[in-house]
Coordinates of C-alpha atoms in Angstrom, one line a residue:
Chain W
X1 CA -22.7 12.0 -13.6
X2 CA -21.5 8.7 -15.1
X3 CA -18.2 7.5 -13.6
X4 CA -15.3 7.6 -16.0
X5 CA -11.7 5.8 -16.0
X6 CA -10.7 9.9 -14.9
X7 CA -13.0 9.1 -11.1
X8 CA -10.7 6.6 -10.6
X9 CA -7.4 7.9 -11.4
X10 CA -8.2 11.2 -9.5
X11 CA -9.6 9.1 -6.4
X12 CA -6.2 7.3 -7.0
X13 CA -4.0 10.9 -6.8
X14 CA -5.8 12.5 -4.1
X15 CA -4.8 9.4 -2.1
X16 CA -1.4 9.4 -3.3
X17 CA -1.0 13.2 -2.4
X18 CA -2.8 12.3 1.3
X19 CA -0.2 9.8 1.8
X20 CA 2.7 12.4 0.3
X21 CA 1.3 14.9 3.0
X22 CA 1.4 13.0 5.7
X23 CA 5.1 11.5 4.8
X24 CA 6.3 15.5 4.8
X25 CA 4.0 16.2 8.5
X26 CA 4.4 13.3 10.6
X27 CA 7.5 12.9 12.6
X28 CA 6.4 9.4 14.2
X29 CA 8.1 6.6 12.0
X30 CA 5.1 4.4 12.1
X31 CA 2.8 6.8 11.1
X32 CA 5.2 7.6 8.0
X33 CA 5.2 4.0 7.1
X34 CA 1.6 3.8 7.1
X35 CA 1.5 6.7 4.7
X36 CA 4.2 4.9 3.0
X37 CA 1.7 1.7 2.4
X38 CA -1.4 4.5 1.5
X39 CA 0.8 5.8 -2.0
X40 CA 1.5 2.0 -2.6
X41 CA -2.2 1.4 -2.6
X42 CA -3.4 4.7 -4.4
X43 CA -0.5 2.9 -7.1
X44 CA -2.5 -0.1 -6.7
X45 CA -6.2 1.1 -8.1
X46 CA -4.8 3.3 -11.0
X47 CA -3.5 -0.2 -11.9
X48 CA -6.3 -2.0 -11.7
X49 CA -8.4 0.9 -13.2
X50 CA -6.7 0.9 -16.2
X51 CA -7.1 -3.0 -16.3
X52 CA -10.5 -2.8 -16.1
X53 CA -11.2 0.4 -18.7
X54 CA -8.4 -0.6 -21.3
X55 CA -10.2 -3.5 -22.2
X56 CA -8.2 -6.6 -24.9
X57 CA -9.8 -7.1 -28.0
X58 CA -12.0 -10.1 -26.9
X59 CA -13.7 -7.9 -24.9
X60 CA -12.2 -8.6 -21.4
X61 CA -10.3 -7.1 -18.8
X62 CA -6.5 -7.0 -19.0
X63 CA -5.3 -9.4 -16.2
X64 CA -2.0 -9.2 -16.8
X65 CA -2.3 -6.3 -14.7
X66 CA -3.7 -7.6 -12.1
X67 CA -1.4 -10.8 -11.8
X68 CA 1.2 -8.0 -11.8
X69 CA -1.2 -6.2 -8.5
X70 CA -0.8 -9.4 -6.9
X71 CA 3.3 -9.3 -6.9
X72 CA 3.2 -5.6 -5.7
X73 CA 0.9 -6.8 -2.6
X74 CA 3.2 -9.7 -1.8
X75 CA 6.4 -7.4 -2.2
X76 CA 4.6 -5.1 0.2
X77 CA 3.8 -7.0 2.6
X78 CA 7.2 -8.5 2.7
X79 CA 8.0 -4.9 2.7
X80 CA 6.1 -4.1 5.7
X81 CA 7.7 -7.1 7.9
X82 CA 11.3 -6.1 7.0
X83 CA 10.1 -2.2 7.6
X84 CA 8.7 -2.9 10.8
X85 CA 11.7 -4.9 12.0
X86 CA 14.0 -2.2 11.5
X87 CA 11.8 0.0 13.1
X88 CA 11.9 -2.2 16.0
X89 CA 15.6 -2.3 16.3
X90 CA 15.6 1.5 15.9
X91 CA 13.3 2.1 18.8
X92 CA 15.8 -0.6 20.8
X93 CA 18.7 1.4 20.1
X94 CA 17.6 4.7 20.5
X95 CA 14.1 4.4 22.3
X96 CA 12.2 7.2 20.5
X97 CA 9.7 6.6 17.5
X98 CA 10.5 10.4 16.4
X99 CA 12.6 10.8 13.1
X100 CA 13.7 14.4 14.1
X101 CA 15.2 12.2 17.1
X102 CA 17.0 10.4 14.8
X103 CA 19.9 12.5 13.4
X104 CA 23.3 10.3 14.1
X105 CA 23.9 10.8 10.6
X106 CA 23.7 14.6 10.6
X107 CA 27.0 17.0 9.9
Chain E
X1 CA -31.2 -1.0 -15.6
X2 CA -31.1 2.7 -15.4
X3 CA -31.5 2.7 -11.6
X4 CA -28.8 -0.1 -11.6
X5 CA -26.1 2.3 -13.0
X6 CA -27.2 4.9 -10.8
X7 CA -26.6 2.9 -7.8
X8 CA -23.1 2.1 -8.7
X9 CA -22.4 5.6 -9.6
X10 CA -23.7 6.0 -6.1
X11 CA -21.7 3.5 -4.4
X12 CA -18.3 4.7 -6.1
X13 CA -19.1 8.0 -4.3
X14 CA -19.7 6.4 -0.8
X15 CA -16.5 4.3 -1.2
X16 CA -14.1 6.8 -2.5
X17 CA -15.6 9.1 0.3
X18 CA -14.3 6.6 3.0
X19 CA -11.4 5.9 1.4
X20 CA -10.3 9.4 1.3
X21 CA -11.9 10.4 4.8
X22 CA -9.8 7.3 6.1
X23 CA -6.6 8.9 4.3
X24 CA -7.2 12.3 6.2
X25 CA -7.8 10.4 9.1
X26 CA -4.5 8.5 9.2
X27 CA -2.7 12.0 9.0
X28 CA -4.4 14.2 11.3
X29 CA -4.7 12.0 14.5
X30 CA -1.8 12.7 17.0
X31 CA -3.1 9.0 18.2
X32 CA -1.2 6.3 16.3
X33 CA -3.5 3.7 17.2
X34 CA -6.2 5.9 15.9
X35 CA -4.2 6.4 12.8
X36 CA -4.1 2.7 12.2
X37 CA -7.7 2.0 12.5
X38 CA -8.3 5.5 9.7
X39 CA -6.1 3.0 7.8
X40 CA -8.2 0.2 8.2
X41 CA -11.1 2.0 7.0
X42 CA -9.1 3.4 3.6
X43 CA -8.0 0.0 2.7
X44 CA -11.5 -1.4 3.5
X45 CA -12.8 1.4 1.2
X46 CA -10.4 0.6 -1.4
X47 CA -11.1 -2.9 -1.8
X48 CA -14.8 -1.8 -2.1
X49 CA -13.5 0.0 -5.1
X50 CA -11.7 -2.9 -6.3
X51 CA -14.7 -5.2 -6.5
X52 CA -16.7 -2.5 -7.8
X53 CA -13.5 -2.2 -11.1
X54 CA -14.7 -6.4 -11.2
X55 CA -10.6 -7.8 -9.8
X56 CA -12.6 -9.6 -7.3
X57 CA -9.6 -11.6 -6.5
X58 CA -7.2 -8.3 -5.7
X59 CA -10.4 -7.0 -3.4
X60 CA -10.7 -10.4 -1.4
X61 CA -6.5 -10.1 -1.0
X62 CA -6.9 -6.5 -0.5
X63 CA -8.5 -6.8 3.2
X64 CA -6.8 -9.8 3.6
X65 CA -3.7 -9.0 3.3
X66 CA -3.6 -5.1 4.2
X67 CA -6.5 -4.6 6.1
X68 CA -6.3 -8.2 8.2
X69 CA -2.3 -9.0 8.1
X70 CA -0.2 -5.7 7.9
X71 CA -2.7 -3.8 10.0
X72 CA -2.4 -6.1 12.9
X73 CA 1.0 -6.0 12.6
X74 CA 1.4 -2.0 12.9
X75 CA -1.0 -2.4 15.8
X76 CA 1.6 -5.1 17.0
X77 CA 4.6 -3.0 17.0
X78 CA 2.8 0.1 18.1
X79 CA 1.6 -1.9 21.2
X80 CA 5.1 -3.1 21.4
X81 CA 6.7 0.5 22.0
X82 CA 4.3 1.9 24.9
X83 CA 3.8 5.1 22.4
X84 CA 1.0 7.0 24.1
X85 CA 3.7 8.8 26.1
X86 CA 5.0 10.9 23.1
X87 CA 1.6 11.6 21.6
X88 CA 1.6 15.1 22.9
X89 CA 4.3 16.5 21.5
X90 CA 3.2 19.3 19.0
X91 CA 3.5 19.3 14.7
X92 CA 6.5 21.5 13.3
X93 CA 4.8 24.2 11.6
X94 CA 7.4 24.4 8.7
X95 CA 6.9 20.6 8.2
X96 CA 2.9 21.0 8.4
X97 CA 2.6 24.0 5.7
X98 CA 5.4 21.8 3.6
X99 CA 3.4 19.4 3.5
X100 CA 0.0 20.6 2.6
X101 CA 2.1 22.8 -0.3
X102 CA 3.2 19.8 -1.8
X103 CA -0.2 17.8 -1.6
X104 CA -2.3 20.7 -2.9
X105 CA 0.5 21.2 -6.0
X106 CA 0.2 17.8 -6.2
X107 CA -3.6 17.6 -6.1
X108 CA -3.7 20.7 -8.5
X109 CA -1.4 19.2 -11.2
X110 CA -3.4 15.9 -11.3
X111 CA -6.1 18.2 -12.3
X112 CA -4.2 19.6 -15.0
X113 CA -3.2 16.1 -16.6
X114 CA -6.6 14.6 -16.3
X115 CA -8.5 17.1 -18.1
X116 CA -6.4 17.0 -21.2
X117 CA -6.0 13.3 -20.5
X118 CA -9.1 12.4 -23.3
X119 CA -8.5 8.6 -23.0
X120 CA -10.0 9.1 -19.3
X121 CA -13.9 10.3 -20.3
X122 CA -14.8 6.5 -21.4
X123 CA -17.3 5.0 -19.2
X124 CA -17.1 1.4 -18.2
X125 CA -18.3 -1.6 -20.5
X126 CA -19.9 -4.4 -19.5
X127 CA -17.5 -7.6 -19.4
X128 CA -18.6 -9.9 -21.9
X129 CA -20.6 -13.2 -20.6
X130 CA -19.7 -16.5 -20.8
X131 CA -15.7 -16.0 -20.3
X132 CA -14.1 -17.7 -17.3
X133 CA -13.8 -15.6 -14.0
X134 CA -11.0 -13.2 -12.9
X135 CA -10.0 -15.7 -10.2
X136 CA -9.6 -18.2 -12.8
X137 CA -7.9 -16.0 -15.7
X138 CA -5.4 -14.4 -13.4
X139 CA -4.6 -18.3 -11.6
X140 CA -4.0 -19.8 -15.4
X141 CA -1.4 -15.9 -15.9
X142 CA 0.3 -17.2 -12.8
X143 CA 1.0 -20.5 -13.4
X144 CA 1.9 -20.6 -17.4
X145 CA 3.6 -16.8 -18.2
X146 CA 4.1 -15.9 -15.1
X147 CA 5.4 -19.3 -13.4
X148 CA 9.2 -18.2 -13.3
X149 CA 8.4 -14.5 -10.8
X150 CA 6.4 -16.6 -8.9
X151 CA 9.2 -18.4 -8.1
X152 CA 11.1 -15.5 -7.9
X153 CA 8.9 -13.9 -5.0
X154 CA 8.7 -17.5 -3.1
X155 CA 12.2 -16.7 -2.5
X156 CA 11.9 -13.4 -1.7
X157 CA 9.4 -14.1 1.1
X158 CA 12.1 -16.6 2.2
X159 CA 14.8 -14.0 2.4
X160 CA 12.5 -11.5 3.8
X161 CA 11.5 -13.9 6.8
X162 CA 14.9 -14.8 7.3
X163 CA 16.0 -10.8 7.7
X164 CA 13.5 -10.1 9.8
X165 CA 14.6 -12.8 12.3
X166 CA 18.2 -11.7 12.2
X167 CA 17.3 -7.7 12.8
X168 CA 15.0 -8.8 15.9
X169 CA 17.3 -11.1 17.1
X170 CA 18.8 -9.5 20.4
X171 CA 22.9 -9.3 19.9
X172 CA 24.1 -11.9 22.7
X173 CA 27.5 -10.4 23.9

């Protein structure tokens, strides 16, 4: 079976639905953000699939969409820095990991 | 030529598979180091599927930048925060059988939207020869049309480094 622009969407939505999961099942903050960065990436190849199947009229890939791939990974990664900080300063000030831990804001 | 196309059908199906065994991976182990390395291996598989959709370039920053910089930053903080002590607390059932509803409704309307989706059957064209690479296309986007978000996220990075000193920064009092 050939593969089709579909493979890569579906590839792209069962990872998206992985990293959904395992937002709703983990209770470790890290872990969460990692599934966090996994639906940012399944984003990432639906993008670049399309790119790549809805080709321009001269015959080429569309690279606007991947010039636009390359601003989602640098927002990301500032993303992840910024993430991970606060993450630090929430284990300081509370010293668990554990979001059902984490409830000051609760009633 | 035949045997060609069969090897990158091949391939796709080897890639996606680690990809999405990586995935499972990160989700399933109690371990978060173990879950961070399963993560490793899904963004190692999707760049694999990058190169093989010809964005070279967004492969290459692909490991790069997730699989070489982020990931040893996770693996930084979760050495940080001596973690292997809480691993053995147990999943909340409600929690575990929440999620797996909402992934398998997910999973099962993606289904439904891609098989009416009739745009999604074409197969993949060659690129036609002779035109400048992707490295070189998406540099001359970045610098002409796209010169003034470029900018933009300069700065951001900026204000991002800038937060992340101030919320690590220990309050002196």
């Amino acid at each position: 079976m050939e593969v089709t622009l579909n493979h890569f969407l579906f590839v792209s939505g069962l990872l998206f639905a992985i990293g959904l999961a395992g937002v709703l099942v983990r209770r470790n903050v890290i872990v969460i953000f990692m599934c966090l960065e996994l639906m940012l990436s399944a984003a990432n190849l639906s993008l670049v699939a399309f790119s790549r199947f809805n080709l321009t009229p001269s015959g080429d890939a569309d690279y606007n969409a991947q010039v636009f791939l390359f601003f989602i990974i640098t927002v990301a990664a500032a993303e992840v820095a910024v993430g991970l900080a606060i993450i630090v300063a929430l284990y300081r000030a509370k010293q668990t990991t554990d979001v059902t831990q984490i409830n000051t804001m609760k009633n | 030529m035949e045997q060609a196309e069969v090897m990158l059908d091949l391939l796709f199906y080897i890639f996606s598979a680690l990809t999405v065994i990586g995935a499972l991976g990160v989700i399933v182990n109690k371990n978060p180091v173990t879950s961070a390395f399963c993560l490793i291996a899904a963004f190692i598989g999707l760049a694999a599927l990058f190169i093989q959709l010809d964005a070279y370039l967004v492969g290459i920053i692909q490991i790069l930048v997730y699989g070489g910089a982020v990931m040893v930053l996770f693996l930084f903080i979760i050495m940080l925060m001596d973690l292997p002590s809480e691993e053995r607390r147990k999943f909340g059932w409600g929690a575990v059988a929440g999620g797996i509803l909402v992934g398998c409704v997910f999973v099962v309307q993606l289904v439904r939207v891609l098989g009416d989706y009739s745009a999604g059957s074409r197969v993949m064209q060659d690129l036609p020869d002779g035109v400048a690479s992707d490295v070189e296309q998406i540099g001359k986007l970045m610098f002409t049309q796209y010169y003034f978000p470029v900018q933009v996220v300069g700065v951001l990075l900026l204000i991002s480094t800038i937060g992340v000193i101030v919320l690590s920064k220990r309050e002196l009092d």
